[in-house]
Structures are given as structure tokens and as C-alpha cells.
PDB file of C-alpha atoms in Angstrom:
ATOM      1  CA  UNK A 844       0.000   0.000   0.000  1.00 52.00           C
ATOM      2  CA  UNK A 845       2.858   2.520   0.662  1.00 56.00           C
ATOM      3  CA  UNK A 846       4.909   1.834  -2.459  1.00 54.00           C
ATOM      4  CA  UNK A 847       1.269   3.019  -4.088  1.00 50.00           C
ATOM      5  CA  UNK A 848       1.290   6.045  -2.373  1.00 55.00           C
ATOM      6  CA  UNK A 849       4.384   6.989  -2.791  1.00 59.00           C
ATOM      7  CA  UNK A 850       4.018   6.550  -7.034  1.00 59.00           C
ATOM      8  CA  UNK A 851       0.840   8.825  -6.876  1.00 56.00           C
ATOM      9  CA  UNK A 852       2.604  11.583  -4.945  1.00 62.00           C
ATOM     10  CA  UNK A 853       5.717  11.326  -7.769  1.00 60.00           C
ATOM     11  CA  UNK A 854       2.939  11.291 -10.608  1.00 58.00           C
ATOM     12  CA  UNK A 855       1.344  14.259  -9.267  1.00 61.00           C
ATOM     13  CA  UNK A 856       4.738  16.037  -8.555  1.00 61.00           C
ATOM     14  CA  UNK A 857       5.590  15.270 -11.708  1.00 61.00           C
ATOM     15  CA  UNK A 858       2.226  17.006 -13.040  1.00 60.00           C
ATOM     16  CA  UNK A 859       2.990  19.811 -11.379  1.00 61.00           C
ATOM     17  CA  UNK A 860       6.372  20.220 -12.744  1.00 59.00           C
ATOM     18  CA  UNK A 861       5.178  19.954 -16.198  1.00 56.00           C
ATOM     19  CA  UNK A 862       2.072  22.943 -15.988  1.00 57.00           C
ATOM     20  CA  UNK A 863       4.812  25.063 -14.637  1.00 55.00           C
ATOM     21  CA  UNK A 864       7.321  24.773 -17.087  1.00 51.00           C
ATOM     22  CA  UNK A 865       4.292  25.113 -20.242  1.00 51.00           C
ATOM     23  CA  UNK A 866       2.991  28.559 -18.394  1.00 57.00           C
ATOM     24  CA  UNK A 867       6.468  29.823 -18.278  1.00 55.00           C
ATOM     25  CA  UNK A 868       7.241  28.892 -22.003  1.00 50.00           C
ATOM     26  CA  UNK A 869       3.657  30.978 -23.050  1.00 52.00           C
ATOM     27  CA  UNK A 870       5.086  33.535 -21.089  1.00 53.00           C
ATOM     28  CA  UNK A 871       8.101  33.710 -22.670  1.00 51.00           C
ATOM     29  CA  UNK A 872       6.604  33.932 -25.958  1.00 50.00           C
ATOM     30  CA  UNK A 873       4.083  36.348 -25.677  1.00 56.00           C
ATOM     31  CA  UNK A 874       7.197  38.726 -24.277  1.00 53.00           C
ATOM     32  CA  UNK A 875       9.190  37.769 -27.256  1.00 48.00           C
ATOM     33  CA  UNK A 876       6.148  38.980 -29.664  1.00 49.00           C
ATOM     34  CA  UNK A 877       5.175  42.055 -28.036  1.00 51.00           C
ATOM     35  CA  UNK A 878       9.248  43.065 -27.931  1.00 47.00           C
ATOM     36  CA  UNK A 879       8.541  42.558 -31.958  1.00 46.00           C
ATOM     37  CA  UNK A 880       5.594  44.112 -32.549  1.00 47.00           C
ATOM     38  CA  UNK A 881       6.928  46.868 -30.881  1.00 50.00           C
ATOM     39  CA  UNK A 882      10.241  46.894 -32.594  1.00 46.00           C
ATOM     40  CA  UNK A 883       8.245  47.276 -36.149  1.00 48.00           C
ATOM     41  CA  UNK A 884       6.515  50.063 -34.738  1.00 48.00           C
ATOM     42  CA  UNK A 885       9.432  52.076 -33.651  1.00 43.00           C
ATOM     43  CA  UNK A 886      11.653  50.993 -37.200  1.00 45.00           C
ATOM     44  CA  UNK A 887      10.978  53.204 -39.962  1.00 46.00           C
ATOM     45  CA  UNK A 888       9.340  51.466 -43.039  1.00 45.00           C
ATOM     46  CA  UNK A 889      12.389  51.756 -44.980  1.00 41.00           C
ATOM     47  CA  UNK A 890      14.472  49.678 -42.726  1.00 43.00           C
ATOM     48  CA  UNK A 891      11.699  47.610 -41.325  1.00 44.00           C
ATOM     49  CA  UNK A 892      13.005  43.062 -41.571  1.00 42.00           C
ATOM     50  CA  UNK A 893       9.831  41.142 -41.449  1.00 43.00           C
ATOM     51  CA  UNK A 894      10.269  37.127 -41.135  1.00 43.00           C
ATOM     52  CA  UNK A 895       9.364  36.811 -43.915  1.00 38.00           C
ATOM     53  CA  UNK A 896      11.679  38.752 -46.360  1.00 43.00           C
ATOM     54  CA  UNK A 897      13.309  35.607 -47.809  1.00 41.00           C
ATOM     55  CA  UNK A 898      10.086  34.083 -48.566  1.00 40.00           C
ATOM     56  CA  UNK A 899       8.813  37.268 -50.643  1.00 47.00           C
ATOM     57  CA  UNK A 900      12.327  37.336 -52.713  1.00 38.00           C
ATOM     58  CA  UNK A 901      11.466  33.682 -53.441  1.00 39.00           C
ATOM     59  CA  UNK A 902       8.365  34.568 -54.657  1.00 46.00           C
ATOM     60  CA  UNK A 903       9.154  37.371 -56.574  1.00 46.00           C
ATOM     61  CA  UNK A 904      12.183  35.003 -58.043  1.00 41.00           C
ATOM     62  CA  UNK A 905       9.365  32.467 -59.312  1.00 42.00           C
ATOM     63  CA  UNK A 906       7.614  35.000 -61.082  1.00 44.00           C
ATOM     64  CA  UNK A 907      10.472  36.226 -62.794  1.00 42.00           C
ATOM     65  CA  UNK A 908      11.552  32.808 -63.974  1.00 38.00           C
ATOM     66  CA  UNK A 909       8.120  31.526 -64.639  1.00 41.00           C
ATOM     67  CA  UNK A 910       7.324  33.759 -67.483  1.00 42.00           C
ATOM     68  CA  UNK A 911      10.351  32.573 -69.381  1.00 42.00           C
ATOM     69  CA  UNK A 912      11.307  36.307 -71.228  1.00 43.00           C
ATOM     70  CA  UNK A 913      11.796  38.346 -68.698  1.00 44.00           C
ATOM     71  CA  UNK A 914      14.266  38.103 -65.799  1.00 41.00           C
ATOM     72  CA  UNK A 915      15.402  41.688 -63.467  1.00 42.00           C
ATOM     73  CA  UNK A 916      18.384  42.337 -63.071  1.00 43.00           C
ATOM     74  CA  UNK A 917      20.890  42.639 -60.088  1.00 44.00           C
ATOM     75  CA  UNK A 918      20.401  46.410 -59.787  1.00 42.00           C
ATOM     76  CA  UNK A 919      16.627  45.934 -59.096  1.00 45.00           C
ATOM     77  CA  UNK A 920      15.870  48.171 -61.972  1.00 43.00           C
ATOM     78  CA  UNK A 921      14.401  47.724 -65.444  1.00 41.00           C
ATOM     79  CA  UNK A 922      14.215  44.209 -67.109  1.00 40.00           C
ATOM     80  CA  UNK A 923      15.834  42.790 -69.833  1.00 38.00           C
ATOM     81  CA  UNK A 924      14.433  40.482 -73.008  1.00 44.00           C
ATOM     82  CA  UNK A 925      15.628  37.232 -73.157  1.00 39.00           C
ATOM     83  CA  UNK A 926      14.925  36.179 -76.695  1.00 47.00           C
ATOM     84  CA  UNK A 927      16.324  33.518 -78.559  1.00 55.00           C
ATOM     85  CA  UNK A 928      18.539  33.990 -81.717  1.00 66.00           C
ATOM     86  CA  UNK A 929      16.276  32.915 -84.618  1.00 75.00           C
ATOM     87  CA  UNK A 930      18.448  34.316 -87.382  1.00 75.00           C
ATOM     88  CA  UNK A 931      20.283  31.506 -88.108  1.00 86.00           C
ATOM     89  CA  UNK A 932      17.518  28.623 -88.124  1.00 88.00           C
ATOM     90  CA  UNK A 933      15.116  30.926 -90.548  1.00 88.00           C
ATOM     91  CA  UNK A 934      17.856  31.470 -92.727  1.00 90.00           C
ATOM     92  CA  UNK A 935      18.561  27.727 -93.031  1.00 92.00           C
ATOM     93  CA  UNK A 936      14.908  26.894 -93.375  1.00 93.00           C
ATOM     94  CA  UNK A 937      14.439  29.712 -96.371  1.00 94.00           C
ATOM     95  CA  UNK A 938      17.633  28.249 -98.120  1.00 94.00           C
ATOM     96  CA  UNK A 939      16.093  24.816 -98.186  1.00 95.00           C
ATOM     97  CA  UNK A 940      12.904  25.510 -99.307  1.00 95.00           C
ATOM     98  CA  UNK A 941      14.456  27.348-102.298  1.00 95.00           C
ATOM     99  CA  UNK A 942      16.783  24.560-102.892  1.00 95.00           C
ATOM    100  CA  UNK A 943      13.731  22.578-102.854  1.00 95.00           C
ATOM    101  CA  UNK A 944      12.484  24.839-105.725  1.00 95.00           C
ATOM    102  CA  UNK A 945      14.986  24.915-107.869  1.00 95.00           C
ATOM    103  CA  UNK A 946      15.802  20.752-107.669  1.00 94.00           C
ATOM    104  CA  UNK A 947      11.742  20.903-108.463  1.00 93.00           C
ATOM    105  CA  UNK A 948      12.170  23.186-111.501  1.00 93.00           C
ATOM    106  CA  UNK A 949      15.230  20.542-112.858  1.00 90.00           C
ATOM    107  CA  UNK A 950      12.897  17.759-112.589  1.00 86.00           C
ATOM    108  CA  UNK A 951      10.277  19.366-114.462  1.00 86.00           C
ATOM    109  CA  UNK A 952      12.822  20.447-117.466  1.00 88.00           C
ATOM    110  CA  UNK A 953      14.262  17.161-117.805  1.00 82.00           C
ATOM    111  CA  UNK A 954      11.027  15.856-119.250  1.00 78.00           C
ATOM    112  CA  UNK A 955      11.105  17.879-121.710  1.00 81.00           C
ATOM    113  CA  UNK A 956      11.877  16.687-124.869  1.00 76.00           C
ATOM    114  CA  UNK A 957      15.163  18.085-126.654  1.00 78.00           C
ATOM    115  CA  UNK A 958      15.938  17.266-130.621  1.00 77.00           C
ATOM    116  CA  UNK A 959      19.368  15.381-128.841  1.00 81.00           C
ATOM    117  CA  UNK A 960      18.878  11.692-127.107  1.00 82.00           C
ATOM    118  CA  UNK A 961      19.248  12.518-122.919  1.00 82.00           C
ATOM    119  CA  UNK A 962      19.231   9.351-120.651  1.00 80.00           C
ATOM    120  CA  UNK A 963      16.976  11.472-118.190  1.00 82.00           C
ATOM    121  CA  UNK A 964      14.041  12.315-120.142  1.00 84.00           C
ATOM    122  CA  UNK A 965      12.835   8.905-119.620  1.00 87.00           C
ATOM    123  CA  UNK A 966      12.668   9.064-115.624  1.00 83.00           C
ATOM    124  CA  UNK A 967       9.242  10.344-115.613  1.00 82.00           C
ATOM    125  CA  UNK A 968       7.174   7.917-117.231  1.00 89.00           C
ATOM    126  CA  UNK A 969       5.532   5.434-115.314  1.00 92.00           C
ATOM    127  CA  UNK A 970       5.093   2.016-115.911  1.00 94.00           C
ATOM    128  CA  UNK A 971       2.632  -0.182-115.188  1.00 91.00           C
ATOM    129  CA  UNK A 972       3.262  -3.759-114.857  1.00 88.00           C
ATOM    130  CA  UNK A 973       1.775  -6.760-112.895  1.00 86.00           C
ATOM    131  CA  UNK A 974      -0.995  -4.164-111.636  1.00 88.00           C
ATOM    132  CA  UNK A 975       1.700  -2.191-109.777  1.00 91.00           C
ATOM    133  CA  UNK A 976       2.896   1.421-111.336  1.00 92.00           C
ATOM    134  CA  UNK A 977       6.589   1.871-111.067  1.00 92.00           C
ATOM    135  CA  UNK A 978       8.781   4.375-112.669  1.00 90.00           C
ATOM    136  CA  UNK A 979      10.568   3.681-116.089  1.00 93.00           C
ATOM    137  CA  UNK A 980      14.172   4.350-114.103  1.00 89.00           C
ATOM    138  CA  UNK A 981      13.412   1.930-112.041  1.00 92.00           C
ATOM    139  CA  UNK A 982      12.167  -1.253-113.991  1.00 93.00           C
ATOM    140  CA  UNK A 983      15.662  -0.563-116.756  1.00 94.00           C
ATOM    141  CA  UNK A 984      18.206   1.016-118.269  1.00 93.00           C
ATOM    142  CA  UNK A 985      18.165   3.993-120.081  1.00 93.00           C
ATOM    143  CA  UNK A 986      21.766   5.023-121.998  1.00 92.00           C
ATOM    144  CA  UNK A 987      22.434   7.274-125.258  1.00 92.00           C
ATOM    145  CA  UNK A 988      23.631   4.977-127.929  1.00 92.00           C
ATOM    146  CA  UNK A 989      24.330   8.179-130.144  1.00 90.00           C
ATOM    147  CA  UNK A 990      22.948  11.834-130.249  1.00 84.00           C
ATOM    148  CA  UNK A 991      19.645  11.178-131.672  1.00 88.00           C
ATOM    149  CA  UNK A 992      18.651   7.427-130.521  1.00 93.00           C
ATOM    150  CA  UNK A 993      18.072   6.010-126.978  1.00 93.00           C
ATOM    151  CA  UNK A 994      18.770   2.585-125.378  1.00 94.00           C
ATOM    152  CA  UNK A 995      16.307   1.110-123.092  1.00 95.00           C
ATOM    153  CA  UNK A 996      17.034  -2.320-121.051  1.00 95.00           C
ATOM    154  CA  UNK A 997      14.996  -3.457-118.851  1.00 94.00           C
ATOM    155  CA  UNK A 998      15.871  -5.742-115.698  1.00 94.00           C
ATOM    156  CA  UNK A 999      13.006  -8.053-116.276  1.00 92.00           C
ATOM    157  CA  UNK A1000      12.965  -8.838-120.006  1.00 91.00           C
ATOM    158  CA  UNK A1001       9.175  -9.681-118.953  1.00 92.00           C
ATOM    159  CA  UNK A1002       8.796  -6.367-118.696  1.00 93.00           C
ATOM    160  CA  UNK A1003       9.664  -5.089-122.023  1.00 94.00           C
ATOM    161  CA  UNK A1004       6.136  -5.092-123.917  1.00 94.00           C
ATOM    162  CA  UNK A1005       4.722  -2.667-120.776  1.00 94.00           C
ATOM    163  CA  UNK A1006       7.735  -0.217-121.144  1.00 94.00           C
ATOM    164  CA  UNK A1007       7.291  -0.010-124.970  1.00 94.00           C
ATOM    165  CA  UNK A1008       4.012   0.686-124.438  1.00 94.00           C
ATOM    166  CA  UNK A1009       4.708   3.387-121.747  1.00 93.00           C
ATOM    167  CA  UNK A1010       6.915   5.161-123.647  1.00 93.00           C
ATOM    168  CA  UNK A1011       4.515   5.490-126.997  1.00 92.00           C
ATOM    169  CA  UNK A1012       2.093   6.450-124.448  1.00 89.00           C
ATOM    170  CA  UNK A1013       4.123   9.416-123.063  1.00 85.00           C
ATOM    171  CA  UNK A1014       3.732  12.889-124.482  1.00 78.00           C
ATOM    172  CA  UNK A1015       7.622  12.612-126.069  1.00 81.00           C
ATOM    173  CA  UNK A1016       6.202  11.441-129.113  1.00 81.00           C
ATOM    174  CA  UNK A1017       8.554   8.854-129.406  1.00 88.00           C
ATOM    175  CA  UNK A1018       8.236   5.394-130.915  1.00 91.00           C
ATOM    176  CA  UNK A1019      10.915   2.805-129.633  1.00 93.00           C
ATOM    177  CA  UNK A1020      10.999  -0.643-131.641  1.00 93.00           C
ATOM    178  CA  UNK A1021      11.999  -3.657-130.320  1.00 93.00           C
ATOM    179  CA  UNK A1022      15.314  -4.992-130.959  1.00 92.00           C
ATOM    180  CA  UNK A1023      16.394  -8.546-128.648  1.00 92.00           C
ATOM    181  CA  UNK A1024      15.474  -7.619-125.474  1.00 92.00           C
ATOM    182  CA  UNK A1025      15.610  -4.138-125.236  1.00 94.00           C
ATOM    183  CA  UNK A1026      13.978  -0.925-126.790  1.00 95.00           C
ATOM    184  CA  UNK A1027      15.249   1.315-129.496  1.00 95.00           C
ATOM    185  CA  UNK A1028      13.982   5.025-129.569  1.00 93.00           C
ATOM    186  CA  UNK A1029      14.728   7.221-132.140  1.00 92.00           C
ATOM    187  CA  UNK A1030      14.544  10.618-131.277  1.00 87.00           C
ATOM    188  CA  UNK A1031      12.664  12.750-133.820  1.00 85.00           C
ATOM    189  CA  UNK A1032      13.910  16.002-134.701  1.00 83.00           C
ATOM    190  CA  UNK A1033      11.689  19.232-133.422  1.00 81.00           C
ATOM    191  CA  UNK A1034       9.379  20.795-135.071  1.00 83.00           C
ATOM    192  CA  UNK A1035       9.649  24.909-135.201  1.00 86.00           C
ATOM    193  CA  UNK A1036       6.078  24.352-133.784  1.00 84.00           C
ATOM    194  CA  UNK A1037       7.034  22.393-131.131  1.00 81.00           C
ATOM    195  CA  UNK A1038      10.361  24.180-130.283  1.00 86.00           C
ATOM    196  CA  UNK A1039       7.881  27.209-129.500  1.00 87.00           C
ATOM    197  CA  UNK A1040       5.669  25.286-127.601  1.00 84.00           C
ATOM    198  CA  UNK A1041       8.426  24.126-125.529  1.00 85.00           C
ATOM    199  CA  UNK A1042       9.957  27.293-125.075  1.00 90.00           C
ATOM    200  CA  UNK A1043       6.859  28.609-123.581  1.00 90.00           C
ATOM    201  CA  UNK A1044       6.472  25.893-121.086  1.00 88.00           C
ATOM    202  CA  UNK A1045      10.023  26.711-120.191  1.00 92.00           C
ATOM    203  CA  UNK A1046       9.466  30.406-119.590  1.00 92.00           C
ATOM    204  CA  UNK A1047       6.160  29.429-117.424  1.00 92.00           C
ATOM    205  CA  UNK A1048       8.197  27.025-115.583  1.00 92.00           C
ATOM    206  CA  UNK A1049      10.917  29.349-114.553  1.00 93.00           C
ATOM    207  CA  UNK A1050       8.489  31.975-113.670  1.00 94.00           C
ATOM    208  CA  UNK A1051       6.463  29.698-111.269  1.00 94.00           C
ATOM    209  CA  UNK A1052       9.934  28.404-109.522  1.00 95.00           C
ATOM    210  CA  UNK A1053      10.659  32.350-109.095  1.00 95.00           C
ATOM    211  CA  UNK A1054       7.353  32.937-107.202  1.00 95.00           C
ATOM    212  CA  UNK A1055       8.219  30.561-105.353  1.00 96.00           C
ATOM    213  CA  UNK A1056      11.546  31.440-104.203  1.00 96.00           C
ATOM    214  CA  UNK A1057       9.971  35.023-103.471  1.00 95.00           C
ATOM    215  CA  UNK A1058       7.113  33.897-101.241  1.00 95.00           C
ATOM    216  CA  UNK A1059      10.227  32.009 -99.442  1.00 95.00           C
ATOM    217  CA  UNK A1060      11.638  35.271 -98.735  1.00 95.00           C
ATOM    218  CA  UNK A1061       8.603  37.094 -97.844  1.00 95.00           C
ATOM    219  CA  UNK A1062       8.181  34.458 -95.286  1.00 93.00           C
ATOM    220  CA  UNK A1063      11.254  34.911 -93.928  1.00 92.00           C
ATOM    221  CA  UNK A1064      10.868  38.744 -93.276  1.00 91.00           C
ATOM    222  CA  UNK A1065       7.660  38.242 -92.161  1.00 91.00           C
ATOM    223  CA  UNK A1066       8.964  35.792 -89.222  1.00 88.00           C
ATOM    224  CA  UNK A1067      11.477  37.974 -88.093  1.00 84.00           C
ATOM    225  CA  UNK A1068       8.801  41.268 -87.911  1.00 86.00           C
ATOM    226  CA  UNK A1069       6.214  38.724 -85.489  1.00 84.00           C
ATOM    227  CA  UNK A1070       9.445  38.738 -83.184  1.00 78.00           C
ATOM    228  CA  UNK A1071       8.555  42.599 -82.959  1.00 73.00           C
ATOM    229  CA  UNK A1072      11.315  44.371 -80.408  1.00 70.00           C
ATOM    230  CA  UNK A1073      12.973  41.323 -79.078  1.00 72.00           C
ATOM    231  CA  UNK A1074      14.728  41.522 -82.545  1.00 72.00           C
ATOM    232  CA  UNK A1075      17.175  44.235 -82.818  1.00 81.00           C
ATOM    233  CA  UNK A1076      16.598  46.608 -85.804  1.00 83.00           C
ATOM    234  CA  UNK A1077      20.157  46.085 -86.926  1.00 85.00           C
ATOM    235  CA  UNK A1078      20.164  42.882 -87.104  1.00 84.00           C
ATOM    236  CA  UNK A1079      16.947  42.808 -89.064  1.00 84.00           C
ATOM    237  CA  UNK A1080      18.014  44.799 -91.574  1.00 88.00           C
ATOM    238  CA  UNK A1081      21.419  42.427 -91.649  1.00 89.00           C
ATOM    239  CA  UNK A1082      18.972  39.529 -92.124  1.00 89.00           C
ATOM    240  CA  UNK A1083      16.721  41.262 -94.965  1.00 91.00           C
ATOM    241  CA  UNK A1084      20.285  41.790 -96.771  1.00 92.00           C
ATOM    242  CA  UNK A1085      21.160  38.538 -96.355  1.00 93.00           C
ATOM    243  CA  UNK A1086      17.720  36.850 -97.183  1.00 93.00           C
ATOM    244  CA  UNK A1087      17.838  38.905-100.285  1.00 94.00           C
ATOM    245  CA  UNK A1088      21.365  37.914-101.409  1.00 95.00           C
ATOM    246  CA  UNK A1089      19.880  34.529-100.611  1.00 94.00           C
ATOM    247  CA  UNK A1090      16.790  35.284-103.021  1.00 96.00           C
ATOM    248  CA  UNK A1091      19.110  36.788-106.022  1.00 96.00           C
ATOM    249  CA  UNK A1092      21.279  33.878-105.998  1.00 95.00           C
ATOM    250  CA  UNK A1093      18.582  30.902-106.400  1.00 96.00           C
ATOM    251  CA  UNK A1094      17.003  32.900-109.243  1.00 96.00           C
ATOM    252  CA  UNK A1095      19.696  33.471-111.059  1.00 96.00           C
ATOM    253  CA  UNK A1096      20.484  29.498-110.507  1.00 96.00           C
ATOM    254  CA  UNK A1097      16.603  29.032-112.198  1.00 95.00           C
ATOM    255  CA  UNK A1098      17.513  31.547-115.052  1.00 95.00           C
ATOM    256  CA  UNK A1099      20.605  29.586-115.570  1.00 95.00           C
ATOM    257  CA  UNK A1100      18.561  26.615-115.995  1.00 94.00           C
ATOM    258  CA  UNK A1101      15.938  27.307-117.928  1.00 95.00           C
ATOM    259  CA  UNK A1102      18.175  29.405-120.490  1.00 94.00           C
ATOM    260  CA  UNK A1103      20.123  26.681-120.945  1.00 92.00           C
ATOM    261  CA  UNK A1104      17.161  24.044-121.313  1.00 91.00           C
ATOM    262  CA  UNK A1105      15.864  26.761-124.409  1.00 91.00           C
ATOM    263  CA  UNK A1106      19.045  26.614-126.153  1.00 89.00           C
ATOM    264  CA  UNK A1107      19.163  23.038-126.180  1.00 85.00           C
ATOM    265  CA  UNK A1108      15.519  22.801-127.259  1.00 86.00           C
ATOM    266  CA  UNK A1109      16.345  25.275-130.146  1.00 86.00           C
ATOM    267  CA  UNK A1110      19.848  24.154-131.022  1.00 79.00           C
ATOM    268  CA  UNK A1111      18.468  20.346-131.114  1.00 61.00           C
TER     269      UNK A1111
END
């Protein structure tokens, strides 16, 4: 019975011990904030540390960085534009498509048909053969035996009735013969009818490849003015010179072209 009483008076001392120490700690803390409180009062505004300082530079940090374009500086002042050089990629993509353009132009004037035997004006027509359409490059041969006849061999000799008729088909206006197992085509001599005709589709041609290499370089001035201020002014007027340096050079490459593609239709 004693060794009971003696644990209840150490549990309630212990109590007591405990109470005392929590009302001095809330004590203690409401000194600690009235010392602030009045402390913020007495500090002027411009020198006035709250807690939480750090927590609003954070903040204001976030926003800053969040936006992605805009970022102040370490003198607190005005803010800067963070944009990213697009010069360089518009440029490349301009080039390209008027590369593009002019390797389309060359395609076109290769099927035209000269007065001289070219292994190349053949590439175009398509064959059809076990219900599958294929082109002619791909199914034979095609070499210059001399400058007015044509050589045509194919891989398959199967295949040699569907190419003959592919190539009478064509708008060439030529008529191979058979001869073992390949094709021989003779290549008529032009017409001044038909050397006018195919002028004119040459002069159409290289107008439409020029349109197209100037709406290249509208679109690449018209890029540059959405970027607005974040593009420098001298540098845009850098990149319209060089744009249109770009722009003179690929048309004189299709002028090039299709004057030489008229001479040989003429001079055939």
C-alpha cells in the first residue's frame, strides 16, 4: 500500500512540474512577440526586416523565372528580353525551301523533250506492270547509244512489252521498236512548232519556280517582324540583306537553268 502512495505523490509532482514549465514557455513567448511588434513600430518602413523577407524574394524570383522572357536584373531596376537567336535557323529553313524549288524546276525540265537523245528524259514515265505502277528508271536502263537514238534495257525482259508501251504512251512522241530484249527510240527532230511550244512551257516554268523562291523570302521577313522588339533593328536589316542575297542567288540558278534548257531545245 505505501509503495502506491508513494508513485501517486511522484505522478502528481511530476504534473505539477510539467504545468509550470508550459505557463512559463507561453510567457516567454508572448514577451518575445510584443518586444517585436513593438520593434516594427518604432523601425521606420524603410528599414523595417519582417520574417518573412526571404520568402517574398522567393516569390518574386518564381515569377520572374516563370514567365520565361523576362528576368530583373541585379540592380533591381528595369528588365531585360531574353529572346532567342532565330536568325540563323530561318535562314537555313528559307535556303532549303528554295533549294527545294529549284531541284523541283530541274525535274520538271528534264522531261522535256530536246531534238538530242538525254538518258533522263525517260525518268518520268511510269510504268505499269503486274498491276503495280513503277517508274521507267526503275524497272531498266536507259543510256544514249548516239545523239539522236536512246537505249532502253529493262531488268526483267518480262517487262519489255509494258515499257514499250509506256513510252509510246508518253507525251515525247517517241516510238521505240523492239530490238532482242531491249527498246530502241529514235529521237525525232523538233518541229519549229514544237520548239515554241516548248519554249513557252520553259518560260512558265521558270516563272512559277521564281514565285516561289519570293514567297520564301517574304516568309522569312515576315517571321522575323512577329518577333517585334525582341529583334534588334540592326540585325533585321542584316537579315533582310542577307535573305535577299539569298533570293538573287537561287534565281539566277533558275535563269541559268531554264536558259540553258531553251538553247538546247532550239539548237536540237
Amino acid at each position: 500500500m505505501a509503495l502506491y502512495l508513494r508513485r501517486a505523490i511522484k505522478l502528481t509532482n511530476t504534473i505539477r512540474t510539467t504545468t509550470l514549465l508550459l505557463r512559463s514557455s507561453n510567457t516567454q513567448t508572448r514577451n518575445i512577440s510584443h518586444f517585436l511588434l513593438s520593434h516594427n513600430q518604432l523601425t521606420p518602413r524603410s528599414q523595417n526586416l519582417t520574417p518573412f523577407c526571404s520568402f517574398d524574394f522567393l516569390r518574386d524570383s518564381r515569377r520572374g523565372f516563370a514567365k520565361g522572357k523576362k528576368s530583373k536584373d541585379d540592380s533591381g531596376g528595369s528588365t531585360m528580353e531574353l529572346a532567342p537567336d532565330i536568325g540563323p535557323s530561318v535562314k537555313a529553313s528559307t535556303a532549303s525551301q528554295m533549294d527545294a524549288a529549284i531541284v523541283a524546276l530541274s525535274r520538271e525540265l528534264a522531261k522535256l523533250r530536246t531534238g538530242r537523245a538525254s538518258a533522263g528524259m525517260l525518268d518520268h514515265i511510269i510504268v505499269e506492270t503486274d498491276g503495280v505502277k513503277m517508274q521507267l528508271n526503275h524497272l531498266a536502263v536507259v543510256s544514249v547509244i548516239d545523239s539522236k537514238t536512246l537505249s532502253v534495257n529493262p531488268y526483267d525482259p518480262n517487262t519489255l512489252k509494258a515499257l514499250e508501251s509506256a513510252i509510246i504512251s508518253s507525251p515525247l512522241g517517241l516510238n521505240p521498236k523492239v530490238d532482242g530484249q531491249r527498246l530502241i527510240a529514235p529521237i525525232p527532230p523538233l518541229t519549229k512548232e514544237h520548239m515554241q511550244a516548248m519554249c513557252k512551257v520553259v518560260a512558265k516554268s521558270s516563272e512559277d519556280v521564281k514565285q516561289s523562291i519570293r514567297r520564301a523570302r517574304q516568309k522569312a521577313l515576315d517571321t522575323i517582324k512577329k518577333a517585334g522588339s525582341s529583334f534588334p533593328k540592326d540585325e533585321a536589316k542584316r537579315f533582310e540583306k542577307e535573305i535577299d542575297e539569298l533570293t538573287k542567288k537561287f534565281v539566277k540558278s533558275a535563269d541559268e537553268l531554264c536558259k540553258a534548257k531553251e538553247k538546247e531545245i532550239t539548237q536540237g
